[in-house]
mmCIF file with all atom_site columns, C-alpha atoms in Angstrom:
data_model
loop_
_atom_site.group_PDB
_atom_site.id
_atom_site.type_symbol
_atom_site.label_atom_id
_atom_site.label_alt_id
_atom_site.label_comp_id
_atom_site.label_asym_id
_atom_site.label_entity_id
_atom_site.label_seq_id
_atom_site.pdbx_PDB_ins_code
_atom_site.Cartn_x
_atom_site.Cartn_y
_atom_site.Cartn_z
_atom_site.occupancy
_atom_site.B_iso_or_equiv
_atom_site.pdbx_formal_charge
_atom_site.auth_seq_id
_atom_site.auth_comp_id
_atom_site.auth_asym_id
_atom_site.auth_atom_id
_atom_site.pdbx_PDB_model_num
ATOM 1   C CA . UNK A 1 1   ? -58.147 189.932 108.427 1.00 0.00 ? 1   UNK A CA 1
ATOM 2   C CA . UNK A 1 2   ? -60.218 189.465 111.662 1.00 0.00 ? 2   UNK A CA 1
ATOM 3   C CA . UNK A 1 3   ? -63.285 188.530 109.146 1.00 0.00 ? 3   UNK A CA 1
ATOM 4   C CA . UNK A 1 4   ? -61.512 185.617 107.552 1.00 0.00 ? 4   UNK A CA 1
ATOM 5   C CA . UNK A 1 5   ? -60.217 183.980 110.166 1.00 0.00 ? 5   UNK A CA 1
ATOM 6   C CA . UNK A 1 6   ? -63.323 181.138 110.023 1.00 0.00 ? 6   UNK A CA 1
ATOM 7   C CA . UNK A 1 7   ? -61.264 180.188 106.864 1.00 0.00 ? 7   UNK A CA 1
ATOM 8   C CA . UNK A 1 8   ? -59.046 177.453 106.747 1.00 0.00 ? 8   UNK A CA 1
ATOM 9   C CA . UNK A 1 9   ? -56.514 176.613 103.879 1.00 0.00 ? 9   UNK A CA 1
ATOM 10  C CA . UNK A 1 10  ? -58.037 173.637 101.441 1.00 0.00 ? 10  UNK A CA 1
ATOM 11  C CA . UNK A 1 11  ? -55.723 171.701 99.621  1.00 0.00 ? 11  UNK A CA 1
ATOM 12  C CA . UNK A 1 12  ? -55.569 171.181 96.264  1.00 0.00 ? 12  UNK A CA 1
ATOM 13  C CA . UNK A 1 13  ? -56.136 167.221 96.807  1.00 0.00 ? 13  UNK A CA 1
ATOM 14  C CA . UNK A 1 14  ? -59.187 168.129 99.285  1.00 0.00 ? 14  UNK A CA 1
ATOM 15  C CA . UNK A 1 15  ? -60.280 170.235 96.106  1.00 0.00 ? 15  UNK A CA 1
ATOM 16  C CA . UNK A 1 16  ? -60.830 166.960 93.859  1.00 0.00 ? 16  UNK A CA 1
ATOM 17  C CA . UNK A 1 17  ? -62.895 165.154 95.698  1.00 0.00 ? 17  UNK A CA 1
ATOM 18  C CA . UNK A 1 18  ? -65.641 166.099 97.395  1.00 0.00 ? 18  UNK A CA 1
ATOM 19  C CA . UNK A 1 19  ? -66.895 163.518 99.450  1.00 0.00 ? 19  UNK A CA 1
ATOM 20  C CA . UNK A 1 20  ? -63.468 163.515 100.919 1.00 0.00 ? 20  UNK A CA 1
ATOM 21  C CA . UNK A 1 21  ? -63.822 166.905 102.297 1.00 0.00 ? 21  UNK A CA 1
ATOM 22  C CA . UNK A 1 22  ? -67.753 166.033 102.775 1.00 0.00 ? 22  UNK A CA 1
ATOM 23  C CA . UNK A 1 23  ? -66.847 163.396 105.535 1.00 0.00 ? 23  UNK A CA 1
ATOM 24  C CA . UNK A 1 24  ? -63.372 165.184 106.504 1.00 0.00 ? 24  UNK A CA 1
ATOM 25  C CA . UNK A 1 25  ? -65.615 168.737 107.823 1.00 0.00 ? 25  UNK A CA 1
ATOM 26  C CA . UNK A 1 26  ? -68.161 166.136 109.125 1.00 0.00 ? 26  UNK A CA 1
ATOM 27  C CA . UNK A 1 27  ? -65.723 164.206 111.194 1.00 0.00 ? 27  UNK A CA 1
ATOM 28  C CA . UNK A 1 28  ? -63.907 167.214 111.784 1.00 0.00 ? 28  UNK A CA 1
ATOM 29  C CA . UNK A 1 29  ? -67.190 169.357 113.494 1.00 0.00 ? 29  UNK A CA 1
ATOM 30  C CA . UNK A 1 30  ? -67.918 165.583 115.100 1.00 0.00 ? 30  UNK A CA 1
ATOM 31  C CA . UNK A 1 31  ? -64.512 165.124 116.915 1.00 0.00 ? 31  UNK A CA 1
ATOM 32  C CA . UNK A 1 32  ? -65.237 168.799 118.584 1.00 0.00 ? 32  UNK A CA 1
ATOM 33  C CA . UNK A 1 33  ? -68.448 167.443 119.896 1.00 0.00 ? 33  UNK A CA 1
ATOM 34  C CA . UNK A 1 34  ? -67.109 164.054 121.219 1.00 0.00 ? 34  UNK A CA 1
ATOM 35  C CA . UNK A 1 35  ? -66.052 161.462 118.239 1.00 0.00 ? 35  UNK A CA 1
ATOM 36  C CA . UNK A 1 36  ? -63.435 159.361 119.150 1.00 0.00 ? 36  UNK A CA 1
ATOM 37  C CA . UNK A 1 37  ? -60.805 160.092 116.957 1.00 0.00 ? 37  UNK A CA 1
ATOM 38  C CA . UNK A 1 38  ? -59.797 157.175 116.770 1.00 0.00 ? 38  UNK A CA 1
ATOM 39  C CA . UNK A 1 39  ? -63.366 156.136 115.280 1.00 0.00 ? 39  UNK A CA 1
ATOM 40  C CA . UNK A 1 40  ? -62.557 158.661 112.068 1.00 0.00 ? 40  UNK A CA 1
ATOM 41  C CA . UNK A 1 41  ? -62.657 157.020 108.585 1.00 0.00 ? 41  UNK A CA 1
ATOM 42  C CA . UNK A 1 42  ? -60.344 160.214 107.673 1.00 0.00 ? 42  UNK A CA 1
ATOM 43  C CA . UNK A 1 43  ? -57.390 161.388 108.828 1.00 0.00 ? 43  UNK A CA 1
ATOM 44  C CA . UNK A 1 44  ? -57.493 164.950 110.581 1.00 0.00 ? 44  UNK A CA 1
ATOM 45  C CA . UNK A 1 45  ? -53.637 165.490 110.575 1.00 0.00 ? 45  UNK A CA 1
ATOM 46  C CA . UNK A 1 46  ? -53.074 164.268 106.629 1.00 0.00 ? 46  UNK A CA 1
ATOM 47  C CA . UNK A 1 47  ? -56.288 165.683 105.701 1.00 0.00 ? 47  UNK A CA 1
ATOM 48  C CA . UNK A 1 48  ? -57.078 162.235 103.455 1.00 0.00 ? 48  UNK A CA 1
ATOM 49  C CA . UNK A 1 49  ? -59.151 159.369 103.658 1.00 0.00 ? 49  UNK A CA 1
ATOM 50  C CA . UNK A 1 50  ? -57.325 156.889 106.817 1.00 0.00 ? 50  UNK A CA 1
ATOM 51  C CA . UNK A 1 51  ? -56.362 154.081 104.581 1.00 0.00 ? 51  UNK A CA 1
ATOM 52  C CA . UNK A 1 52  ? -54.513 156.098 102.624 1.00 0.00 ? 52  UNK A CA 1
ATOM 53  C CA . UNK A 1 53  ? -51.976 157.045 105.295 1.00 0.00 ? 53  UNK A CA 1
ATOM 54  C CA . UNK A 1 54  ? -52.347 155.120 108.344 1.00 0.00 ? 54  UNK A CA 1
ATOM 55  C CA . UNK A 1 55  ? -48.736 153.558 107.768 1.00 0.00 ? 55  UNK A CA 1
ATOM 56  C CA . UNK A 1 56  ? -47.591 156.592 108.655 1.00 0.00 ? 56  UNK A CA 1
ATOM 57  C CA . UNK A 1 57  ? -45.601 156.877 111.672 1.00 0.00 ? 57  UNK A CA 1
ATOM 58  C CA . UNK A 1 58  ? -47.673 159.706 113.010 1.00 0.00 ? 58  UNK A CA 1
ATOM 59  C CA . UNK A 1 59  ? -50.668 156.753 113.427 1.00 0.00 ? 59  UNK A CA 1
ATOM 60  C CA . UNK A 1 60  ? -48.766 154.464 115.746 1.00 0.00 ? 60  UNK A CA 1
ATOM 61  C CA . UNK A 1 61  ? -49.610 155.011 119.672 1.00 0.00 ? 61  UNK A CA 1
ATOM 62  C CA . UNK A 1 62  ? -47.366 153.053 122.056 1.00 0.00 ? 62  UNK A CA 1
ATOM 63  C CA . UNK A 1 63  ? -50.264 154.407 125.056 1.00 0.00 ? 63  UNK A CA 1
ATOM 64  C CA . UNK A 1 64  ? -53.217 153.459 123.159 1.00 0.00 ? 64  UNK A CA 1
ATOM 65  C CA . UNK A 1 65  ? -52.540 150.275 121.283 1.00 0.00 ? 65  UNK A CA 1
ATOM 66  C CA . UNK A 1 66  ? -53.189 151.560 118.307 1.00 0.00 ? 66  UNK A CA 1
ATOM 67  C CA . UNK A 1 67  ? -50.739 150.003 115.779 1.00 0.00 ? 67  UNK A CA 1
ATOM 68  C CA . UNK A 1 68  ? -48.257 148.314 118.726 1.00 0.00 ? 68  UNK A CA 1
ATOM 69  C CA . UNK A 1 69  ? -47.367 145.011 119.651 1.00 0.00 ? 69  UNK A CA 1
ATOM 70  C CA . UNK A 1 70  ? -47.733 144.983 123.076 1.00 0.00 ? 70  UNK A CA 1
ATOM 71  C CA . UNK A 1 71  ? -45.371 141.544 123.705 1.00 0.00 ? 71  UNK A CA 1
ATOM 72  C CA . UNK A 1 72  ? -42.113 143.153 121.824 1.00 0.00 ? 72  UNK A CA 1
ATOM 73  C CA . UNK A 1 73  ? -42.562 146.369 121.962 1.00 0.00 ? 73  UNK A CA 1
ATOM 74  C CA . UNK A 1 74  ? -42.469 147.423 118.632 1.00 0.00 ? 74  UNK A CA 1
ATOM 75  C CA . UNK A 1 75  ? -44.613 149.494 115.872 1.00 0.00 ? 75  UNK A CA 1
ATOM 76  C CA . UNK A 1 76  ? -46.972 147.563 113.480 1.00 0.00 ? 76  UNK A CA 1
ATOM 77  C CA . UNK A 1 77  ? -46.209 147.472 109.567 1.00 0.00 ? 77  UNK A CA 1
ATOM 78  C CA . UNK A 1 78  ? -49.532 147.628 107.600 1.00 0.00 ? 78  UNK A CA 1
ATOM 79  C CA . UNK A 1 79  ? -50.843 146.040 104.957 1.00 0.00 ? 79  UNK A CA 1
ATOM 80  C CA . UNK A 1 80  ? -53.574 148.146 102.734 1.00 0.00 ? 80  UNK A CA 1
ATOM 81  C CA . UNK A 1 81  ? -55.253 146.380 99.651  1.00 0.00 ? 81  UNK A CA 1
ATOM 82  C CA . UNK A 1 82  ? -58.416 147.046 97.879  1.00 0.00 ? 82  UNK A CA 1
ATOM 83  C CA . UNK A 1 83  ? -60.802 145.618 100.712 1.00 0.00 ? 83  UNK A CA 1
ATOM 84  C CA . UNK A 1 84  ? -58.871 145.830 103.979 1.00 0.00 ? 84  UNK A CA 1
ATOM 85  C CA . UNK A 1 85  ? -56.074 146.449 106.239 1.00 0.00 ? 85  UNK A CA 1
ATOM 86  C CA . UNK A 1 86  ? -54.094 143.885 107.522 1.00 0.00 ? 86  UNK A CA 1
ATOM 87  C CA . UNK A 1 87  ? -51.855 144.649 110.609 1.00 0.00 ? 87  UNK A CA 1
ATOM 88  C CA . UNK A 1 88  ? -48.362 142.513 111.502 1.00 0.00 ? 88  UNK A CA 1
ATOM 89  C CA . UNK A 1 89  ? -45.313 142.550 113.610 1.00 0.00 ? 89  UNK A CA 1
ATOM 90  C CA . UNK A 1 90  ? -42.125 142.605 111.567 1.00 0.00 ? 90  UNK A CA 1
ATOM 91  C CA . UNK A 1 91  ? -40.481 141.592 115.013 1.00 0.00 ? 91  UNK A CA 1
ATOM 92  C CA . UNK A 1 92  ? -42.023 138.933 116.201 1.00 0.00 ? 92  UNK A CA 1
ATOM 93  C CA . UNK A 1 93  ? -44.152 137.538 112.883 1.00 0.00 ? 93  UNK A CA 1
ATOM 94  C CA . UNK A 1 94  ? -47.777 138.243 114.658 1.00 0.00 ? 94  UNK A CA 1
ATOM 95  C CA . UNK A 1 95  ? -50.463 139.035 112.201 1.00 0.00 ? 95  UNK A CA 1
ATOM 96  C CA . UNK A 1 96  ? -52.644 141.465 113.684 1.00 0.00 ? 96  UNK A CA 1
ATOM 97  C CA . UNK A 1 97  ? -52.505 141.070 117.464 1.00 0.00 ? 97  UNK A CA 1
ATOM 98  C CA . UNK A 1 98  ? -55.684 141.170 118.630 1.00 0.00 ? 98  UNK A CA 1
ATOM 99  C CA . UNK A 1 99  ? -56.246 144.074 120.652 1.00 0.00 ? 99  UNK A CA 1
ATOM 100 C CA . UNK A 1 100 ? -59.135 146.564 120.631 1.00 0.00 ? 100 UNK A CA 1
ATOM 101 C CA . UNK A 1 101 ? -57.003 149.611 119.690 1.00 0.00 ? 101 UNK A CA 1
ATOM 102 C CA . UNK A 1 102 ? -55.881 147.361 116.639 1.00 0.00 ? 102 UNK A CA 1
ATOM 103 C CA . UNK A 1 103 ? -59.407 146.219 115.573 1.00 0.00 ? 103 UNK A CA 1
ATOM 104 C CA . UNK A 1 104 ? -60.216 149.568 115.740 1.00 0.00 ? 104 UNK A CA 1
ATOM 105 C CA . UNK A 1 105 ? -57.639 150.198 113.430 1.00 0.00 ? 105 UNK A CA 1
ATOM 106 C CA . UNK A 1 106 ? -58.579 147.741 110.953 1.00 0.00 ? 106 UNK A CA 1
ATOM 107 C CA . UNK A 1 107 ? -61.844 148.386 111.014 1.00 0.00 ? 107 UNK A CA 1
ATOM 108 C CA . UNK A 1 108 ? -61.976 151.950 110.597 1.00 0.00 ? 108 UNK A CA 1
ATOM 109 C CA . UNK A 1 109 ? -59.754 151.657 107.446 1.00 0.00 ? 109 UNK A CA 1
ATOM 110 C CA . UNK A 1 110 ? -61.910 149.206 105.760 1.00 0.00 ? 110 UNK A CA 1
ATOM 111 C CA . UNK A 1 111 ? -64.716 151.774 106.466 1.00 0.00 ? 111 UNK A CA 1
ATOM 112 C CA . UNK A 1 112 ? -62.482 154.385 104.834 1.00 0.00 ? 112 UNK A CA 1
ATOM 113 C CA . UNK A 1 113 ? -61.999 151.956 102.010 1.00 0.00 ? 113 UNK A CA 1
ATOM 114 C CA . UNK A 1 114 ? -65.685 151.762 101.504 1.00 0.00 ? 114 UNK A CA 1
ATOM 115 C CA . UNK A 1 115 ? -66.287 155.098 101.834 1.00 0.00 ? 115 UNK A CA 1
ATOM 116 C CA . UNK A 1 116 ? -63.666 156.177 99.066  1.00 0.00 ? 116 UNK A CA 1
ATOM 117 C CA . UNK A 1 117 ? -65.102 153.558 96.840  1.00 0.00 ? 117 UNK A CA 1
ATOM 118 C CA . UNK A 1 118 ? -68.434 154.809 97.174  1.00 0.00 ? 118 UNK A CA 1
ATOM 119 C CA . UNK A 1 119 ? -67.677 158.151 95.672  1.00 0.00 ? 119 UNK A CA 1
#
């Protein structure tokens, strides 16, 4: 067993499409050496591109920013369409408050969005 343990488990998805796992092992071997990971274009946790599940709960980060509205205190809803992400408070109405943690958000998904169409 001690001679497999370099493997990892690949999903069946991750099987499919191979840029996907391309960029995930890239980003993955990246983030060990010092990548944000917040500057990913794939998710490490859902093992999928980031546009694909950044409405998740799991991507909202009260500390950060990252998907918050600072004024109310509350978790952003997204908004993920062919081109972009768009990011809005279902509390208080504001579109996309403009915050660095939430333009990093948006941008990184329509880099993911790229990416996947690029295949």
């Amino acid at each position: 067993m001690r001679r497999r343990a370099h493997l990892r488990l690949v999903t069946s998805f991750e099987t499919e499409d191979t840029t996907l796992t391309a960029v995930l092992r890239a980003e993955d071997l990246a983030e060990e050496l010092g990548l944000d990971p917040h500057a990913r274009v794939t998710c490490g946790l859902h093992r999928c591109w980031l546009h694909q599940c950044v409405a998740s709960p799991d991507h909202v980060m009260p500390v950060t920013g990252h998907r918050w509205c600072r004024p109310c205190s509350s978790p952003l809803e997204v908004l993920v369409d062919e081109t972009t992400a768009r990011l809005f408070c279902p509390r208080c109405g504001t579109g996309t408050p403009d915050t660095a943690a939430n333009r990093q958000v948006v941008r990184a998904c329509r880099t993911s969005i790229a990416a996947s169409h690029a295949q």
